[in-house]
CSV table of C-alpha atoms and ligand atoms in Angstrom, one decimal:
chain,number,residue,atom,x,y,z
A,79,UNK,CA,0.0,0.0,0.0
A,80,UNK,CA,1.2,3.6,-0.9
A,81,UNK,CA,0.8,6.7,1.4
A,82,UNK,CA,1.9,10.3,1.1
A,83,UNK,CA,3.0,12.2,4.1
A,84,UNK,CA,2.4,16.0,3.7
A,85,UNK,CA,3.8,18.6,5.6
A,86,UNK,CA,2.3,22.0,4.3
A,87,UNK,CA,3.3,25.2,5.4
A,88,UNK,CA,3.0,28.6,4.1
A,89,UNK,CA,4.5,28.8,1.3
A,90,UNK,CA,6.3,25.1,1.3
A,91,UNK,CA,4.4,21.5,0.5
A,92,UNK,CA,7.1,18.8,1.6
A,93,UNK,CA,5.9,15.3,0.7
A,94,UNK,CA,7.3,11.5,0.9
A,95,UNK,CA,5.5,8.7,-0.6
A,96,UNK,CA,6.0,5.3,1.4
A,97,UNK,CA,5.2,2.2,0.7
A,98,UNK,CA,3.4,0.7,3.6
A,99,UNK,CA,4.2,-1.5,6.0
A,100,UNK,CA,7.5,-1.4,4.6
A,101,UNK,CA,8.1,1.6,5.7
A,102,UNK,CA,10.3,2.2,2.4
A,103,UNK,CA,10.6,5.6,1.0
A,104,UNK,CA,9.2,5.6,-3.1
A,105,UNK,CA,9.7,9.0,-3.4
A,106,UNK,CA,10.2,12.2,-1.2
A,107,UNK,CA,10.8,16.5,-1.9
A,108,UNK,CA,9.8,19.7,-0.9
A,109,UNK,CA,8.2,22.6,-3.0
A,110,UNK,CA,9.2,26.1,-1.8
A,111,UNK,CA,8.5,29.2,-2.3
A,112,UNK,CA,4.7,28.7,-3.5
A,113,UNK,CA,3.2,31.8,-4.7
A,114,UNK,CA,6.5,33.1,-5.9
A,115,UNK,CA,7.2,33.1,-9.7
A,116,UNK,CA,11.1,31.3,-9.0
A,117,UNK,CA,9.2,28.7,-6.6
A,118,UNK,CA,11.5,25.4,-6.5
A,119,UNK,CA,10.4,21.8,-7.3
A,120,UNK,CA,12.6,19.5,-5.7
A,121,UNK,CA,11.9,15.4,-5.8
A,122,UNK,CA,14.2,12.7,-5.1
A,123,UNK,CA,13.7,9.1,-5.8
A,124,UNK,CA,15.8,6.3,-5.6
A,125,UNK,CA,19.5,8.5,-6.1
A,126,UNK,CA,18.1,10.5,-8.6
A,127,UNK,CA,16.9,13.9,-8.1
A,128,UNK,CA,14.9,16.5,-9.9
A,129,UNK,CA,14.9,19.6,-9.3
A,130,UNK,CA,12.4,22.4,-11.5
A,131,UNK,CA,12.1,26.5,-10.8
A,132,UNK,CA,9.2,27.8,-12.1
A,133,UNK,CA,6.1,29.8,-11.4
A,134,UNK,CA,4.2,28.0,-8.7
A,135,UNK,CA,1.4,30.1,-7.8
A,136,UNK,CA,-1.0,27.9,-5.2
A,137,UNK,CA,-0.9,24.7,-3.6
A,138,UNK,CA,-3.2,23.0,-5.6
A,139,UNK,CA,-1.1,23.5,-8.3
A,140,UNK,CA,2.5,22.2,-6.4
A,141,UNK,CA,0.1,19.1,-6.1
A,142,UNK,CA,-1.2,18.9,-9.1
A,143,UNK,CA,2.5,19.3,-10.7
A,144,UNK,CA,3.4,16.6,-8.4
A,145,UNK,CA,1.2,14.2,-9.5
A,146,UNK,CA,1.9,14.5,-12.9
A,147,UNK,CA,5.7,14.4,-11.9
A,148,UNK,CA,4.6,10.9,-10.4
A,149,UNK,CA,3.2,9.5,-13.6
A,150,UNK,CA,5.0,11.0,-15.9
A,151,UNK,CA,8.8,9.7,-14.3
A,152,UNK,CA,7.0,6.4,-14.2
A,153,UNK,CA,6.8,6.3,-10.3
A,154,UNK,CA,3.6,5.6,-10.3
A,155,UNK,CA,0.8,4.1,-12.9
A,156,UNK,CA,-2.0,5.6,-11.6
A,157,UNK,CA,-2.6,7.7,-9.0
A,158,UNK,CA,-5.5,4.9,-7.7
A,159,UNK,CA,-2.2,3.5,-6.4
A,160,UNK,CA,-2.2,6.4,-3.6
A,161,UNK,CA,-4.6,4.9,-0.7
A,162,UNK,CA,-4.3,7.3,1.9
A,163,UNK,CA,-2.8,10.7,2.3
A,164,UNK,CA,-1.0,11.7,5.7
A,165,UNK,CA,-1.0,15.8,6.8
A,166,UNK,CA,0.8,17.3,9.4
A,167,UNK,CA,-1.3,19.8,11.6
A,168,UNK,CA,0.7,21.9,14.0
A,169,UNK,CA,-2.3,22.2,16.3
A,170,UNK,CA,-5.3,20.2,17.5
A,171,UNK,CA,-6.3,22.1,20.7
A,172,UNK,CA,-8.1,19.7,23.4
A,173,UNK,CA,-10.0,18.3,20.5
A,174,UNK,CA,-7.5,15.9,19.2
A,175,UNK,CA,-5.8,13.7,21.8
A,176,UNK,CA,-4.9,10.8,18.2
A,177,UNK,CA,-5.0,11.2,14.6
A,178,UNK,CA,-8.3,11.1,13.1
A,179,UNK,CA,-9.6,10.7,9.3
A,180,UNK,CA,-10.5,14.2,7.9
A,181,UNK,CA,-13.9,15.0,7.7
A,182,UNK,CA,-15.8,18.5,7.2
A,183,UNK,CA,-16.7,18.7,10.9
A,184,UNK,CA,-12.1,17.6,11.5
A,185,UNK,CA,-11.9,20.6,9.2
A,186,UNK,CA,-14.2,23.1,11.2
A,187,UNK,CA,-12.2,22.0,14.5
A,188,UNK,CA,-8.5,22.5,12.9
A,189,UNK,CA,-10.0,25.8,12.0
A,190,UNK,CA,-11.7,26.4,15.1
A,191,UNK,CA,-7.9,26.3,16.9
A,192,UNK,CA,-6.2,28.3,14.2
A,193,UNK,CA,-5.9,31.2,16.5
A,194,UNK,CA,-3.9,29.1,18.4
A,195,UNK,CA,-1.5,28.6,15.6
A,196,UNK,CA,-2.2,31.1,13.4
A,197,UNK,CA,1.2,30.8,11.4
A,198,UNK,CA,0.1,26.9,10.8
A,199,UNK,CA,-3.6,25.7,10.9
A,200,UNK,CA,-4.5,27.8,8.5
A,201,UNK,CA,-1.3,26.5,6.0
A,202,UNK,CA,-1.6,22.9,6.9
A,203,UNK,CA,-5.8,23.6,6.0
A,204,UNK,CA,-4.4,24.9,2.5
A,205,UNK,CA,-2.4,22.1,1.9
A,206,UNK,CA,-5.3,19.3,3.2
A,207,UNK,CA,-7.5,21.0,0.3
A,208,UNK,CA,-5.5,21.3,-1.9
A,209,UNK,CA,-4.7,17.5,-2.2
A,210,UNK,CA,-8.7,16.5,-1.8
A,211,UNK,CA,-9.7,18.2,-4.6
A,212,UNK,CA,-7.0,16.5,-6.7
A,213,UNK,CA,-7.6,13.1,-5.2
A,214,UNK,CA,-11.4,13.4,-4.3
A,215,UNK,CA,-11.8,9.6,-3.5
A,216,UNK,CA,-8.7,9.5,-1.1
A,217,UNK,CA,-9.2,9.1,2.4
A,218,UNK,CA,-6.6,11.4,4.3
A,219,UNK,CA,-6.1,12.2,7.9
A,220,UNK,CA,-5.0,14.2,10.5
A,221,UNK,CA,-1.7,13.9,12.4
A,222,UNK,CA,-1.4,16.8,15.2
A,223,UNK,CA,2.0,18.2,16.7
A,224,UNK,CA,-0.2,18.4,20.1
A,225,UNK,CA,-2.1,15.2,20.4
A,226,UNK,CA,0.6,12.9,21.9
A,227,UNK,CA,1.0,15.8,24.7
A,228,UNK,CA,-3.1,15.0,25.5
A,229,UNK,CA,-2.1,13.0,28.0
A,230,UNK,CA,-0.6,15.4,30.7
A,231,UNK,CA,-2.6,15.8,33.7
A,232,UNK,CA,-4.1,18.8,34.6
A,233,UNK,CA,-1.6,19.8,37.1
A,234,UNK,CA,0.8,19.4,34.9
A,235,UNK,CA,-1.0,21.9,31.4
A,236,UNK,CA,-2.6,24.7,33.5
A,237,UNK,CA,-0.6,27.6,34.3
A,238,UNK,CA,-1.0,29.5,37.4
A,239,UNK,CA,-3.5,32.5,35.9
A,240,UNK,CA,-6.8,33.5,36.2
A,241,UNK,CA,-8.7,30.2,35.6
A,242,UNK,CA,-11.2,32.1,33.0
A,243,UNK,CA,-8.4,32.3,30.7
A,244,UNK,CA,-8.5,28.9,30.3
A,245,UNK,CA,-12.5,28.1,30.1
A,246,UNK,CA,-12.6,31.3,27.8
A,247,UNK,CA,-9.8,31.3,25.6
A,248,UNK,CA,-7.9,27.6,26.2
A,249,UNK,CA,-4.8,29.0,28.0
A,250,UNK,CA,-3.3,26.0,28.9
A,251,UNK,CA,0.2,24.0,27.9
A,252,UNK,CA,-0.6,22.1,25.0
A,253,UNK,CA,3.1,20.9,23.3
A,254,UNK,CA,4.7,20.3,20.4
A,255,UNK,CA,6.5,17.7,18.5
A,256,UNK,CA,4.3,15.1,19.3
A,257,UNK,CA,4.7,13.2,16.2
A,258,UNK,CA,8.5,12.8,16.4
A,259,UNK,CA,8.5,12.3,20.5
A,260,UNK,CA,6.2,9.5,20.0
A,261,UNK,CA,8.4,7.7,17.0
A,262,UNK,CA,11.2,8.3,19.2
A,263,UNK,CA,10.2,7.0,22.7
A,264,UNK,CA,8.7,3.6,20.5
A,265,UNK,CA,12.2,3.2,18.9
A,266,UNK,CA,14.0,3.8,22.7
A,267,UNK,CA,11.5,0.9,23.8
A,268,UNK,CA,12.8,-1.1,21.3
A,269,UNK,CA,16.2,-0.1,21.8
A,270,UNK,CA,16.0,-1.5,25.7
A,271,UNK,CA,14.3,-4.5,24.3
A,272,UNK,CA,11.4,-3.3,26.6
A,273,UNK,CA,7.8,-2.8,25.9
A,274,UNK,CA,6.6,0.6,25.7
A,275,UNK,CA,4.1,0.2,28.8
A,276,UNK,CA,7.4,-0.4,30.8
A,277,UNK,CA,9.5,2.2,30.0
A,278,UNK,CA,10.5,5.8,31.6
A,279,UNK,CA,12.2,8.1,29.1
A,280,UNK,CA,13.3,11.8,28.7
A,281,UNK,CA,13.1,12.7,25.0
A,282,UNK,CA,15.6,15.9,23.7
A,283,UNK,CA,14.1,16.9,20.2
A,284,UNK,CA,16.8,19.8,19.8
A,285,UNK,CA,16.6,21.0,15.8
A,286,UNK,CA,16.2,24.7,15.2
A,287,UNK,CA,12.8,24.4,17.5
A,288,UNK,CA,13.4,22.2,20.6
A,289,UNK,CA,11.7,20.7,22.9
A,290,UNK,CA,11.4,17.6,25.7
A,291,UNK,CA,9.2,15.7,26.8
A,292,UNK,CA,9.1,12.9,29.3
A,293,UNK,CA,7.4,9.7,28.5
A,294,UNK,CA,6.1,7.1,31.0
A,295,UNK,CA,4.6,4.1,29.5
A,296,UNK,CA,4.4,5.7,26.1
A,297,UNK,CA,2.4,8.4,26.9
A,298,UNK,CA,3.7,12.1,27.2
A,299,UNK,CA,3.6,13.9,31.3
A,300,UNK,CA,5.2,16.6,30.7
A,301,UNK,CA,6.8,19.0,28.1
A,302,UNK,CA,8.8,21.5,27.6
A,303,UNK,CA,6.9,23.9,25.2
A,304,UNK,CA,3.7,25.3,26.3
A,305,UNK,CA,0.7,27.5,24.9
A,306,UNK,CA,3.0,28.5,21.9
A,307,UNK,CA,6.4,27.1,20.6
A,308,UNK,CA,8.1,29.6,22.3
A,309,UNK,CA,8.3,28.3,25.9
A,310,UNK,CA,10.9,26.0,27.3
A,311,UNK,CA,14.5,25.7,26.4
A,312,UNK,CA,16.4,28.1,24.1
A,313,UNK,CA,16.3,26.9,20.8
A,314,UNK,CA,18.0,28.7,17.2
A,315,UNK,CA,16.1,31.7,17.3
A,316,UNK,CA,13.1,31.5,20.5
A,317,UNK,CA,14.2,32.7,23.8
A,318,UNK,CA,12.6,29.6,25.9
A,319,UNK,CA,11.4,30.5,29.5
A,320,UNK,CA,12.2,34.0,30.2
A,321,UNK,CA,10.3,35.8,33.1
A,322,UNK,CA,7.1,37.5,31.0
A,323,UNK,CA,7.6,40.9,32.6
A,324,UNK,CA,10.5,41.5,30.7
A,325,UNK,CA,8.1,41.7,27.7
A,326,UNK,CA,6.7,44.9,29.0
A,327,UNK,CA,9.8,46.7,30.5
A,328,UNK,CA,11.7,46.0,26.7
A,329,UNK,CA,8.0,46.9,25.0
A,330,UNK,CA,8.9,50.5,27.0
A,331,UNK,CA,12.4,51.1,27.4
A,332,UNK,CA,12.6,50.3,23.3
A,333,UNK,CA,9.2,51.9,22.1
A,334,UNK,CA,8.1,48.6,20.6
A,335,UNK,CA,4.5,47.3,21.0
A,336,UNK,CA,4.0,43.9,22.3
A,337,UNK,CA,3.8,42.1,19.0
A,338,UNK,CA,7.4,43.3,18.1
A,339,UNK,CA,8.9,42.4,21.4
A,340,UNK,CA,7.1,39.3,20.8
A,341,UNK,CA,8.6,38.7,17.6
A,342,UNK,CA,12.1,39.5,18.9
A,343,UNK,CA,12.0,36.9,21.2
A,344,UNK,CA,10.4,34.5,18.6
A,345,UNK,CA,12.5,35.2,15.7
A,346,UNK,CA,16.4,36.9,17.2
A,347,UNK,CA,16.3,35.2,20.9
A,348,UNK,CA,18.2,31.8,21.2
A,349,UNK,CA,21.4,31.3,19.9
A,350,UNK,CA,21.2,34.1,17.1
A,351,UNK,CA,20.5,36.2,20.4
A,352,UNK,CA,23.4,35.4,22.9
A,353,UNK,CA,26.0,35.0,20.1
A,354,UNK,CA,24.9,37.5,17.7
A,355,UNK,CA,25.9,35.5,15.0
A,356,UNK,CA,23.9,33.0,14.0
A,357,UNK,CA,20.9,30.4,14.5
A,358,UNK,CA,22.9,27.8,13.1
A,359,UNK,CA,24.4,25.1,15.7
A,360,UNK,CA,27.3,24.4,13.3
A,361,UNK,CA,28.3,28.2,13.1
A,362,UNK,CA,28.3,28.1,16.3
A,363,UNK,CA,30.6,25.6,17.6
A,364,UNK,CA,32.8,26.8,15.3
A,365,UNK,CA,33.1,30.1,16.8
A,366,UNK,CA,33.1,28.1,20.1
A,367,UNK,CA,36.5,26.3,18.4
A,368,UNK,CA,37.8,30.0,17.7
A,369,UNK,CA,37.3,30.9,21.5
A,370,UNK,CA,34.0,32.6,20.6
A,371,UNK,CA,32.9,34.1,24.1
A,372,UNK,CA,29.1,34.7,23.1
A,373,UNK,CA,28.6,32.0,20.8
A,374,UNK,CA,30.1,29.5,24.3
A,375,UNK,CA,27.7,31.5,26.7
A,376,UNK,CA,24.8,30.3,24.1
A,377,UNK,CA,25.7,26.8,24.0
A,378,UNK,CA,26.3,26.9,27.5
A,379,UNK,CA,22.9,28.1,28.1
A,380,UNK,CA,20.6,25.8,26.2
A,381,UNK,CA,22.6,23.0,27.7
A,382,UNK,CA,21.8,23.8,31.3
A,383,UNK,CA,18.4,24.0,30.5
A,384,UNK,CA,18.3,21.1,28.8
A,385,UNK,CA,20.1,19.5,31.8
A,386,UNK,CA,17.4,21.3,34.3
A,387,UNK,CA,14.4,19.9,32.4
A,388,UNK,CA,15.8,16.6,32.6
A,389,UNK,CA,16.1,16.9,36.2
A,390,UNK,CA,13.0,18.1,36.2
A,391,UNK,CA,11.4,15.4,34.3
A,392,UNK,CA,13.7,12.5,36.3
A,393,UNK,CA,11.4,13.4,39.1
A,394,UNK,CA,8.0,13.7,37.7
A,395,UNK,CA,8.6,10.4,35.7
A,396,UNK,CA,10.1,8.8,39.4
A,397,UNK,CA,13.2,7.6,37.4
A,398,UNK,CA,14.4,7.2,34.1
A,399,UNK,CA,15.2,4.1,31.9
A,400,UNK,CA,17.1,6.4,28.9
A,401,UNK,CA,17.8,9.7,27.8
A,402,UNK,CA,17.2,10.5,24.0
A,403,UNK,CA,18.8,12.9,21.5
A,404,UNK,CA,17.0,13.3,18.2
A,405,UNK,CA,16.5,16.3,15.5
A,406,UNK,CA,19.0,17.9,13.7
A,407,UNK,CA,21.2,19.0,16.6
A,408,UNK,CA,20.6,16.1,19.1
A,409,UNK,CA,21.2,13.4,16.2
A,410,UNK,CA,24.6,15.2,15.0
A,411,UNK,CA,26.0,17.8,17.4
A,412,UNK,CA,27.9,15.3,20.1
A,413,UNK,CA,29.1,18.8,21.7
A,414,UNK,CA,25.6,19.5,22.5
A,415,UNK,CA,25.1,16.0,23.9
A,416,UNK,CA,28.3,16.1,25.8
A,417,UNK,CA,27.3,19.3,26.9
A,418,UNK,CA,24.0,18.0,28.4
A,419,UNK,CA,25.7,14.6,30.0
A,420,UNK,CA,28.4,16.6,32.0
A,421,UNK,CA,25.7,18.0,34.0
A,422,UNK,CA,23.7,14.8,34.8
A,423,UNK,CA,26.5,13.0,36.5
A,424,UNK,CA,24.5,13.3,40.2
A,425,UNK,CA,22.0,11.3,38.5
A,426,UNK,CA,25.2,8.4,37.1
A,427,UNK,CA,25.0,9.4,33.6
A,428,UNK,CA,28.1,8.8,31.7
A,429,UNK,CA,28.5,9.3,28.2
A,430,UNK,CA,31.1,7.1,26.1
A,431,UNK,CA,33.4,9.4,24.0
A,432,UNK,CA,33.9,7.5,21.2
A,433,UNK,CA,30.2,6.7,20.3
A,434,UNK,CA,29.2,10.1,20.7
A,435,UNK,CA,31.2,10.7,17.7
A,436,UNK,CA,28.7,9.0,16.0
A,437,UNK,CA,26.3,10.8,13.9
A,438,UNK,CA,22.6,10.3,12.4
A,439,UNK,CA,22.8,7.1,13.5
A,440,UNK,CA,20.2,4.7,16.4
A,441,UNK,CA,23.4,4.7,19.1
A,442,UNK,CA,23.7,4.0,22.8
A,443,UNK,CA,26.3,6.6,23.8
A,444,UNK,CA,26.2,6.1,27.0
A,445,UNK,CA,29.0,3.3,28.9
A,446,UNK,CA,28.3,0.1,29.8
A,447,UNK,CA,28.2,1.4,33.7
A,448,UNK,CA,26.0,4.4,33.2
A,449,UNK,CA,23.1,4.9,35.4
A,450,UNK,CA,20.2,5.8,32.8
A,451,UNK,CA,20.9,4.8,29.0
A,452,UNK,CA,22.0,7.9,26.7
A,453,UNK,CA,20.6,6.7,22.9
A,454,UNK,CA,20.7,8.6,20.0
A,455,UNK,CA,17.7,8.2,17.8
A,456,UNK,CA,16.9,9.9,14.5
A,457,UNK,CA,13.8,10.9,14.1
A,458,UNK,CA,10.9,10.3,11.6
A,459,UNK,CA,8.3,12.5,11.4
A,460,UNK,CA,6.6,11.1,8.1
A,461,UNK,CA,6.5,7.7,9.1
A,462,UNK,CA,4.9,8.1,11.9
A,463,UNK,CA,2.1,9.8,10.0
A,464,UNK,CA,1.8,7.3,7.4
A,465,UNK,CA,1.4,4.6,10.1
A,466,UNK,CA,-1.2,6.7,11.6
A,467,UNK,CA,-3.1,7.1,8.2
A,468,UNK,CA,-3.0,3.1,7.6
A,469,UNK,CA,-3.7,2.4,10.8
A,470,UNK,CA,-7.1,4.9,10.2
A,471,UNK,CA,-8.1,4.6,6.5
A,472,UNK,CA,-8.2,0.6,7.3
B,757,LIG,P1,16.3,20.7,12.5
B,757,LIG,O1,15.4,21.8,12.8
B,757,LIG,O2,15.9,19.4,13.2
B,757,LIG,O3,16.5,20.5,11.0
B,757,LIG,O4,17.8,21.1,13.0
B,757,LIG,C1,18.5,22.2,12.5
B,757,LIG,C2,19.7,22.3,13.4
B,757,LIG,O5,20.5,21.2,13.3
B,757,LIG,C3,20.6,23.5,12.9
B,757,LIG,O6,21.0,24.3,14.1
B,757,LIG,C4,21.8,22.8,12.3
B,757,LIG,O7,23.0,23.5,12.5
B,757,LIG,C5,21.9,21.5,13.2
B,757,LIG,N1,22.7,20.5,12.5
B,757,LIG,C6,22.4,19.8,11.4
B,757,LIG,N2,23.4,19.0,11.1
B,757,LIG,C7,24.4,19.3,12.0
B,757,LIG,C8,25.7,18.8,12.2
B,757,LIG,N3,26.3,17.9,11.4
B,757,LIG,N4,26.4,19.3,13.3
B,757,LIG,C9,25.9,20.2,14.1
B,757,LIG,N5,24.7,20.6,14.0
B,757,LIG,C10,23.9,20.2,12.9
């Protein structure tokens, strides 16, 4: 069985078609700039790769050209062969707690929570019509960044505020990642040839966004992201936790309304922030190498959060069977792991040098002796949702 994972953003459609339960990638690319006349069409399949610029002015016609692209480089016969399409939707608010099969009244929901994520729902919606009027007959669902994090208890996603601001407008901590902290505490289970209903873990999804959760029994207690994206640990551009007062004092001392100061901490907080320099993990331990004061203190700071939220989370979770580094920084920056494991060693932790060369690549990293397990896991966002769409259009 075929299915296509979609990822739709603004003015981006990635896509990977997998053939199911084989898990094996047909075909996979990304069209960007969308609405643009030099938008880019880029697909890969098998090791070739095709890459198109050209005028691509809506979504529905990135899918359209993709479709053709299928059957005209003989990937596919006919598109009957697709049986289910995946899409990623950033947010579900508390009416999602799994995937679900799209329907109208799905549709009304996602849009019912797009001021929530007003950046995404809106651009995922775009991207889930745009493929159902070209495949009418498909069955597609649902996969929500939010939905694994449904399990938290209340304690837990309620912040200390006026309680009408959550029965009025949902202020609550509601997550992210969910997708890829899910594939990655099933493949830790695996990994410690445990089942999942008997395992504690502490996942570290650290790309350019970043967050951790901790798992218990395969189901998510607590998070480090919140009402927005912009919560928890510092990450390539967002700020993490910061004390919210400082939004107003900056708002006056620089003569910025809330929205900008907002943005500032959204979009040149993090690393770009500290180091001035860039958002860009690679740039900056190189200008760690060169002695780099700013980019060190930036490095330095995400890892002690990320070392105080696994404290944090080795509590609520009552121990702690592994510790997991996935994303784009977790799966290839071992300075950022080492960083991280030098400050768990009152919990035993020890980290093996050599391994944690490795990159990319399912790893314990961790010595024989350690305490709690260290594994690095790369993640997999797409299967996860094609699994969840043949597990739902069945
Ligand atoms: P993601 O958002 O998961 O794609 O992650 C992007 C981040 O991963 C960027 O900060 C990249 O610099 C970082 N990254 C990707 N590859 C490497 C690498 N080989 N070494 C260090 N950082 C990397």
């Amino acid at each position: 069985m075929k299915v296509m994972a979609v990822n739709a953003g603004s003015s981006s459609l990635k896509f990977q078609l997998l053939d199911m339960p084989s898990e094996m990638v047909i075909v996979s690319g990304v069209v960007e700039r969308i609405g643009l006349n030099d938008s880019i069409f880029t697909i890969k399949f098998g090791d070739k790769k095709n890459k198109e610029i050209t005028s691509i002015p809506t979504h529905n016609v990135a899918v359209n050209m993709l479709l053709d692209k299928l059957l005209n480089l003989n990937i596919l016969k006919s598109l009957d062969e697709i049986e289910g399409v995946g899409h990623r939707v950033v947010h579900g608010g508390e009416y999602f707690s799994d995937s679900v099969v799209i329907t109208d009244e799905v549709v009304d929901a996602i849009n019912k929570v797009s001021d929530l994520a007003p950046l995404h729902n809106p651009a995922n919606l775009t991207g889930i019509k745009a493929f159902q009027e070209a495949l009418p007959n498909i069955k597609a669902v649902a996969v929500f960044d939010t939905a694994f994090h449904q399990t938290m208890d209340q304690v837990t996603y309620m912040y200390s505020v006026p309680y009408e601001w959550y029965t009025k407008y949902g202020v609550r901590k509601y997550g992210f990642h969910g997708t890829s902290h899910k594939y990655v505490s099933l493949r830790a289970a695996d990994m410690l040839n445990k089942k999942i209903e008997d395992t504690k873990v502490i996942i570290c999804h650290i790309g350019n966004g970043a967050s951790l959760c901790a798992v218990n029994g395969g189901k998510s207690i607590d998070t480090s992201m919140g009402f927005t994206p912009l919560s928890g640990i510092p990450m390539g551009t967002r700020s993490g936790d910061i004390d919210p007062a400082i939004v107003q004092f900056i708002s006056q001392k620089e003569n910025k309304n809330l929205d900008e100061v907002i943005d500032e901490l959204n979009k040149k907080s993090g690393y770009l922030g500290l180091s001035g320099l860039s958002s860009d993990s690679r740039d900056l331990w190189e200008a760690v190498e060169r002695g780099d004061k700013k980019s060190i203190l930036a490095v330095e700071k995400q890892g002690k959060m990320i070392a105080d939220y696994i404290g944090a989370y080795y509590l609520a979770l009552g121990g702690c069977d592994a510790i997991c580094f996935t994303a784009g920084i977790g799966e290839n920056a071992g300075e950022t792991r080492k960083l991280v494991a030098d400050r768990l060693g009152a919990l035993g932790v020890k980290l093996d040098f050599e391994k944690n060369l490795t990159r990319g690549e399912e790893t314990v990293i961790s010595t024989e002796d350690s305490k709690i397990k260290l594994l690095l896991i790369p993640t997999n966002e797409e299967v996860m949702i094609a699994r969840d769409t043949v597990r739902l259009i069945k």
